[in-house]
């Protein structure tokens, strides 16, 4: 048991071992073994890149199903802001919320509304806390995991404030309890654009208290929602501001922060890595708030969404402008006070899955072996050994998980050496047939004759 | 001052090309990955990585290229940079925050803020500079694994 839960899984039957995914993975977490991909759990950050890139649709995410709703008496839907961008702008935010009620939910609590509160809490935090810079939001759990795995040095940059999803669940459940429902009977279900959020909810070792009870993917509810919407629904009253709704697209968080804060938005996990590398070198100190979105386009580009992210972002922006309500004001301030600004107290721990040994001295000697092994590999990063790069194979060899002959070029070299040996042996004629025996150790040149 | 191997530690050397901004930072990036592989405490690794980056940039911008090297030991991380460039006429001045002789085209790239050497000094436990005008510059920075900064 490794202690990590991951929502991204492989459907073994569909995997053809094509190695497309291993190179796309930002944390080198996938290997192909015996013709099938497998995920190194310590490294996976559930960003969904492999789901997007797999030509055989063998990578999936495990979410909950409607059946889980039955476990609760009072069921609250928490739609991610990205959901609103999936309907070509044909339905209002209030209608989409309303449609959720017909899928078996008793109430809807907009995550976009919680995003408004998180924005306000973050604005305060950024104003109060001077260093380090830039500060990085925790809204995207794939980015948080990426930092734990690949940029542990940047953990102090993460803003210790809860995600809108979790804040929404907490608020929604407290509201239900205030209405008279028992806490245990109240279930909060997030409608997710991505596997990373599923993981964040189910992860056993969290640095925050989780309030979400279940997660359904946008893809899963999309068809049903569309049907309900087409047959006409009663609108719910929208509670989120346009800024909160826009959190669903890249740039939304930064825009919500306002003009007093120096912001930068980066989307797409490989772009995020590039920027975090800059931050690690001590750059970008002039930026106060760095919005990092694992998905290109932000959450509307999540691996479990339906519509092309460029279009979804456009629809979302229009809806935000048309349907958003004025921001919280007094009521928001009161909520922030009551919930302690949604602060997270526990520290986020680094994961360090790349460390070759717990003991530094041993790790150093393994690293030496790794680099020497690497020198003997061809350096083509061809992927046919099942590792994303030659270095990754060298690493696997040092960890005892692979062998040199997994490299086809090494194997060929060995085979051709062997073949040469065989040829040499084959050309030797036995002495009885007049062959001359090789002399090595004998000091006397006439040894051959003596033996005969 | 030379960069030499020490028993029980592991050394890597990287050639750095002068004024080549395409590959700038790549040696420091390789070093950072080595630090992650060893699993040094994150704060130590970060200090060493920043030092490596700043020294690499100085080799590129000022030193006309040279060698960047790292020595990994359970007790310390050493970063070395050596070049045969113009040398530093006034080391004390060069160590001052904001002092830079970087040419205008380098400044346009957002480099040459004169914070490199002060940063290196800040993050290193030991910094030694050996430089001679027209002969070159060698810098050795050490981060000890026991101390925190
Ligand atoms: N390797 C080197 N060779 C020659 N001069 C150097 C070297 N490294 C630094 N210097 C001098 O020291 C100055 C300050 O360096 P630094 O603090 O890194 O600032 P910057 O690189 O931004 O100019 C440089 O502008 C340059 O004049
Ligand atoms: S950007 Fe949004 S959709 Fe993508 S992983 Fe992060 S939280 Fe999930
Ligand atoms: Mg410099």
PDB file of C-alpha atoms in Angstrom, chain A residues 168-329:
ATOM      1  CA  UNK A 168     -18.575  25.341  -1.427  1.00  0.00           C
ATOM      2  CA  UNK A 169     -19.094  21.887   0.070  1.00  0.00           C
ATOM      3  CA  UNK A 170     -18.518  23.197   3.552  1.00  0.00           C
ATOM      4  CA  UNK A 171     -20.856  26.156   3.161  1.00  0.00           C
ATOM      5  CA  UNK A 172     -23.549  24.092   1.458  1.00  0.00           C
ATOM      6  CA  UNK A 173     -23.572  21.460   4.160  1.00  0.00           C
ATOM      7  CA  UNK A 174     -23.668  24.017   6.943  1.00  0.00           C
ATOM      8  CA  UNK A 175     -26.639  25.650   5.234  1.00  0.00           C
ATOM      9  CA  UNK A 176     -28.430  22.306   5.040  1.00  0.00           C
ATOM     10  CA  UNK A 177     -27.766  21.650   8.700  1.00  0.00           C
ATOM     11  CA  UNK A 178     -29.150  25.091   9.502  1.00  0.00           C
ATOM     12  CA  UNK A 179     -32.295  24.102   7.618  1.00  0.00           C
ATOM     13  CA  UNK A 180     -32.650  21.132   9.943  1.00  0.00           C
ATOM     14  CA  UNK A 181     -30.992  18.240   8.092  1.00  0.00           C
ATOM     15  CA  UNK A 182     -28.684  15.921   9.970  1.00  0.00           C
ATOM     16  CA  UNK A 183     -25.085  16.399   8.934  1.00  0.00           C
ATOM     17  CA  UNK A 184     -24.615  12.713   8.230  1.00  0.00           C
ATOM     18  CA  UNK A 185     -27.598  12.721   5.860  1.00  0.00           C
ATOM     19  CA  UNK A 186     -26.258  15.633   3.837  1.00  0.00           C
ATOM     20  CA  UNK A 187     -24.135  14.808   0.808  1.00  0.00           C
ATOM     21  CA  UNK A 188     -22.210  17.333  -1.315  1.00  0.00           C
ATOM     22  CA  UNK A 189     -21.400  16.217  -4.880  1.00  0.00           C
ATOM     23  CA  UNK A 190     -18.916  18.097  -7.011  1.00  0.00           C
ATOM     24  CA  UNK A 191     -19.521  18.109 -10.771  1.00  0.00           C
ATOM     25  CA  UNK A 192     -15.935  17.909 -11.963  1.00  0.00           C
ATOM     26  CA  UNK A 193     -14.103  18.874 -15.139  1.00  0.00           C
ATOM     27  CA  UNK A 194     -11.047  16.785 -14.221  1.00  0.00           C
ATOM     28  CA  UNK A 195      -9.573  13.699 -12.559  1.00  0.00           C
ATOM     29  CA  UNK A 196      -7.381  15.854 -10.315  1.00  0.00           C
ATOM     30  CA  UNK A 197     -10.403  17.045  -8.338  1.00  0.00           C
ATOM     31  CA  UNK A 198     -11.580  13.468  -7.843  1.00  0.00           C
ATOM     32  CA  UNK A 199      -8.177  12.626  -6.472  1.00  0.00           C
ATOM     33  CA  UNK A 200      -8.158  15.678  -4.226  1.00  0.00           C
ATOM     34  CA  UNK A 201     -11.410  14.504  -2.651  1.00  0.00           C
ATOM     35  CA  UNK A 202     -10.390  10.880  -2.190  1.00  0.00           C
ATOM     36  CA  UNK A 203      -6.747  11.289  -1.250  1.00  0.00           C
ATOM     37  CA  UNK A 204      -6.202   9.818   2.188  1.00  0.00           C
ATOM     38  CA  UNK A 205      -3.358  12.155   3.182  1.00  0.00           C
ATOM     39  CA  UNK A 206      -4.712  15.612   2.710  1.00  0.00           C
ATOM     40  CA  UNK A 207      -3.429  18.879   3.987  1.00  0.00           C
ATOM     41  CA  UNK A 208      -7.002  20.176   4.276  1.00  0.00           C
ATOM     42  CA  UNK A 209     -10.216  18.810   5.752  1.00  0.00           C
ATOM     43  CA  UNK A 210     -12.301  17.454   2.922  1.00  0.00           C
ATOM     44  CA  UNK A 211     -16.021  18.255   2.853  1.00  0.00           C
ATOM     45  CA  UNK A 212     -16.952  16.784  -0.532  1.00  0.00           C
ATOM     46  CA  UNK A 213     -18.799  13.452  -0.397  1.00  0.00           C
ATOM     47  CA  UNK A 214     -18.839  12.455  -4.017  1.00  0.00           C
ATOM     48  CA  UNK A 215     -17.694  13.493  -7.473  1.00  0.00           C
ATOM     49  CA  UNK A 216     -19.472  13.125 -10.809  1.00  0.00           C
ATOM     50  CA  UNK A 217     -17.736  14.076 -14.014  1.00  0.00           C
ATOM     51  CA  UNK A 218     -19.105  16.648 -16.423  1.00  0.00           C
ATOM     52  CA  UNK A 219     -18.990  13.991 -19.147  1.00  0.00           C
ATOM     53  CA  UNK A 220     -21.162  11.738 -17.038  1.00  0.00           C
ATOM     54  CA  UNK A 221     -23.945  14.230 -16.367  1.00  0.00           C
ATOM     55  CA  UNK A 222     -23.747  16.076 -19.680  1.00  0.00           C
ATOM     56  CA  UNK A 223     -26.191  13.994 -21.708  1.00  0.00           C
ATOM     57  CA  UNK A 224     -28.818  13.965 -18.972  1.00  0.00           C
ATOM     58  CA  UNK A 225     -28.449  17.689 -18.362  1.00  0.00           C
ATOM     59  CA  UNK A 226     -28.877  18.437 -22.020  1.00  0.00           C
ATOM     60  CA  UNK A 227     -32.102  16.444 -22.179  1.00  0.00           C
ATOM     61  CA  UNK A 228     -33.534  18.153 -19.135  1.00  0.00           C
ATOM     62  CA  UNK A 229     -32.538  21.568 -20.473  1.00  0.00           C
ATOM     63  CA  UNK A 230     -34.166  20.892 -23.822  1.00  0.00           C
ATOM     64  CA  UNK A 231     -37.441  19.965 -22.232  1.00  0.00           C
ATOM     65  CA  UNK A 232     -37.418  23.211 -20.255  1.00  0.00           C
ATOM     66  CA  UNK A 233     -36.506  23.911 -16.643  1.00  0.00           C
ATOM     67  CA  UNK A 234     -37.196  26.418 -13.907  1.00  0.00           C
ATOM     68  CA  UNK A 235     -34.316  28.807 -13.390  1.00  0.00           C
ATOM     69  CA  UNK A 236     -32.614  29.001 -10.044  1.00  0.00           C
ATOM     70  CA  UNK A 237     -31.493  32.322  -8.658  1.00  0.00           C
ATOM     71  CA  UNK A 238     -27.826  32.863  -9.504  1.00  0.00           C
ATOM     72  CA  UNK A 239     -25.605  33.651  -6.519  1.00  0.00           C
ATOM     73  CA  UNK A 240     -22.162  33.958  -8.131  1.00  0.00           C
ATOM     74  CA  UNK A 241     -20.642  37.073  -9.659  1.00  0.00           C
ATOM     75  CA  UNK A 242     -19.358  37.181 -13.206  1.00  0.00           C
ATOM     76  CA  UNK A 243     -15.826  37.046 -11.819  1.00  0.00           C
ATOM     77  CA  UNK A 244     -16.633  33.856  -9.911  1.00  0.00           C
ATOM     78  CA  UNK A 245     -18.157  32.225 -12.972  1.00  0.00           C
ATOM     79  CA  UNK A 246     -15.073  33.131 -15.000  1.00  0.00           C
ATOM     80  CA  UNK A 247     -12.893  31.099 -12.623  1.00  0.00           C
ATOM     81  CA  UNK A 248     -13.763  28.222 -14.936  1.00  0.00           C
ATOM     82  CA  UNK A 249     -11.473  29.540 -17.678  1.00  0.00           C
ATOM     83  CA  UNK A 250      -7.777  30.390 -17.666  1.00  0.00           C
ATOM     84  CA  UNK A 251      -7.267  33.993 -16.584  1.00  0.00           C
ATOM     85  CA  UNK A 252     -10.456  34.007 -14.528  1.00  0.00           C
ATOM     86  CA  UNK A 253      -8.736  33.793 -11.166  1.00  0.00           C
ATOM     87  CA  UNK A 254      -6.261  36.491 -12.054  1.00  0.00           C
ATOM     88  CA  UNK A 255      -8.952  38.812 -13.403  1.00  0.00           C
ATOM     89  CA  UNK A 256     -10.978  38.351 -10.235  1.00  0.00           C
ATOM     90  CA  UNK A 257      -8.027  39.507  -8.145  1.00  0.00           C
ATOM     91  CA  UNK A 258      -8.461  43.046  -9.475  1.00  0.00           C
ATOM     92  CA  UNK A 259      -6.061  45.722 -10.605  1.00  0.00           C
ATOM     93  CA  UNK A 260      -4.131  46.214  -7.371  1.00  0.00           C
ATOM     94  CA  UNK A 261      -2.503  42.827  -7.604  1.00  0.00           C
ATOM     95  CA  UNK A 262       0.210  41.972 -10.151  1.00  0.00           C
ATOM     96  CA  UNK A 263      -0.929  38.711 -11.691  1.00  0.00           C
ATOM     97  CA  UNK A 264       0.227  36.215 -14.281  1.00  0.00           C
ATOM     98  CA  UNK A 265      -1.750  33.331 -15.749  1.00  0.00           C
ATOM     99  CA  UNK A 266      -0.187  30.144 -17.115  1.00  0.00           C
ATOM    100  CA  UNK A 267      -2.213  27.270 -18.492  1.00  0.00           C
ATOM    101  CA  UNK A 268      -1.244  23.839 -19.769  1.00  0.00           C
ATOM    102  CA  UNK A 269       0.840  21.594 -17.528  1.00  0.00           C
ATOM    103  CA  UNK A 270       3.994  21.846 -19.636  1.00  0.00           C
ATOM    104  CA  UNK A 271       3.776  25.648 -19.632  1.00  0.00           C
ATOM    105  CA  UNK A 272       3.207  25.573 -15.901  1.00  0.00           C
ATOM    106  CA  UNK A 273       6.404  23.554 -15.496  1.00  0.00           C
ATOM    107  CA  UNK A 274       8.314  26.145 -17.529  1.00  0.00           C
ATOM    108  CA  UNK A 275       7.092  28.973 -15.327  1.00  0.00           C
ATOM    109  CA  UNK A 276       7.701  27.094 -12.086  1.00  0.00           C
ATOM    110  CA  UNK A 277      11.258  26.500 -13.224  1.00  0.00           C
ATOM    111  CA  UNK A 278      11.631  30.273 -13.533  1.00  0.00           C
ATOM    112  CA  UNK A 279      10.164  30.805 -10.086  1.00  0.00           C
ATOM    113  CA  UNK A 280      12.509  28.199  -8.676  1.00  0.00           C
ATOM    114  CA  UNK A 281      15.444  30.230  -9.965  1.00  0.00           C
ATOM    115  CA  UNK A 282      14.153  33.175  -7.959  1.00  0.00           C
ATOM    116  CA  UNK A 283      12.519  34.994 -10.854  1.00  0.00           C
ATOM    117  CA  UNK A 284       9.073  36.581 -11.223  1.00  0.00           C
ATOM    118  CA  UNK A 285       9.316  38.217  -7.828  1.00  0.00           C
ATOM    119  CA  UNK A 286       7.479  41.184  -9.303  1.00  0.00           C
ATOM    120  CA  UNK A 287       4.373  38.986  -9.658  1.00  0.00           C
ATOM    121  CA  UNK A 288       2.084  38.801  -6.611  1.00  0.00           C
ATOM    122  CA  UNK A 289      -0.292  36.131  -7.743  1.00  0.00           C
ATOM    123  CA  UNK A 290       0.468  33.322 -10.150  1.00  0.00           C
ATOM    124  CA  UNK A 291      -2.553  31.533 -11.544  1.00  0.00           C
ATOM    125  CA  UNK A 292      -1.425  28.089 -12.674  1.00  0.00           C
ATOM    126  CA  UNK A 293      -3.891  25.869 -14.491  1.00  0.00           C
ATOM    127  CA  UNK A 294      -2.850  22.345 -15.387  1.00  0.00           C
ATOM    128  CA  UNK A 295      -5.228  22.302 -18.330  1.00  0.00           C
ATOM    129  CA  UNK A 296      -4.851  24.368 -21.470  1.00  0.00           C
ATOM    130  CA  UNK A 297      -7.645  26.926 -21.324  1.00  0.00           C
ATOM    131  CA  UNK A 298      -8.143  26.367 -17.595  1.00  0.00           C
ATOM    132  CA  UNK A 299     -10.821  24.097 -16.127  1.00  0.00           C
ATOM    133  CA  UNK A 300     -12.958  24.271 -19.291  1.00  0.00           C
ATOM    134  CA  UNK A 301     -10.056  22.329 -20.817  1.00  0.00           C
ATOM    135  CA  UNK A 302     -10.271  19.601 -18.155  1.00  0.00           C
ATOM    136  CA  UNK A 303      -9.905  16.016 -19.343  1.00  0.00           C
ATOM    137  CA  UNK A 304     -13.489  15.188 -18.317  1.00  0.00           C
ATOM    138  CA  UNK A 305     -15.239  18.051 -20.102  1.00  0.00           C
ATOM    139  CA  UNK A 306     -17.171  17.791 -23.346  1.00  0.00           C
ATOM    140  CA  UNK A 307     -16.799  20.927 -25.440  1.00  0.00           C
ATOM    141  CA  UNK A 308     -13.605  22.269 -27.085  1.00  0.00           C
ATOM    142  CA  UNK A 309     -11.940  24.509 -24.531  1.00  0.00           C
ATOM    143  CA  UNK A 310     -11.600  27.546 -26.790  1.00  0.00           C
ATOM    144  CA  UNK A 311     -15.321  27.561 -27.445  1.00  0.00           C
ATOM    145  CA  UNK A 312     -16.209  26.759 -23.848  1.00  0.00           C
ATOM    146  CA  UNK A 313     -14.164  29.705 -22.642  1.00  0.00           C
ATOM    147  CA  UNK A 314     -16.034  32.016 -24.999  1.00  0.00           C
ATOM    148  CA  UNK A 315     -19.439  30.727 -23.873  1.00  0.00           C
ATOM    149  CA  UNK A 316     -18.408  31.001 -20.246  1.00  0.00           C
ATOM    150  CA  UNK A 317     -17.308  34.616 -20.620  1.00  0.00           C
ATOM    151  CA  UNK A 318     -20.595  35.586 -22.224  1.00  0.00           C
ATOM    152  CA  UNK A 319     -22.610  33.874 -19.503  1.00  0.00           C
ATOM    153  CA  UNK A 320     -20.490  35.469 -16.811  1.00  0.00           C
ATOM    154  CA  UNK A 321     -21.203  38.908 -18.219  1.00  0.00           C
ATOM    155  CA  UNK A 322     -24.915  38.241 -18.669  1.00  0.00           C
ATOM    156  CA  UNK A 323     -25.812  36.187 -15.593  1.00  0.00           C
ATOM    157  CA  UNK A 324     -23.316  37.142 -12.873  1.00  0.00           C
ATOM    158  CA  UNK A 325     -24.708  39.075  -9.916  1.00  0.00           C
ATOM    159  CA  UNK A 326     -23.017  41.910  -7.998  1.00  0.00           C
ATOM    160  CA  UNK A 327     -20.358  40.717  -5.574  1.00  0.00           C
ATOM    161  CA  UNK A 328     -21.029  39.687  -1.983  1.00  0.00           C
ATOM    162  CA  UNK A 329     -20.186  42.871  -0.072  1.00  0.00           C
TER     163      UNK A 329
END
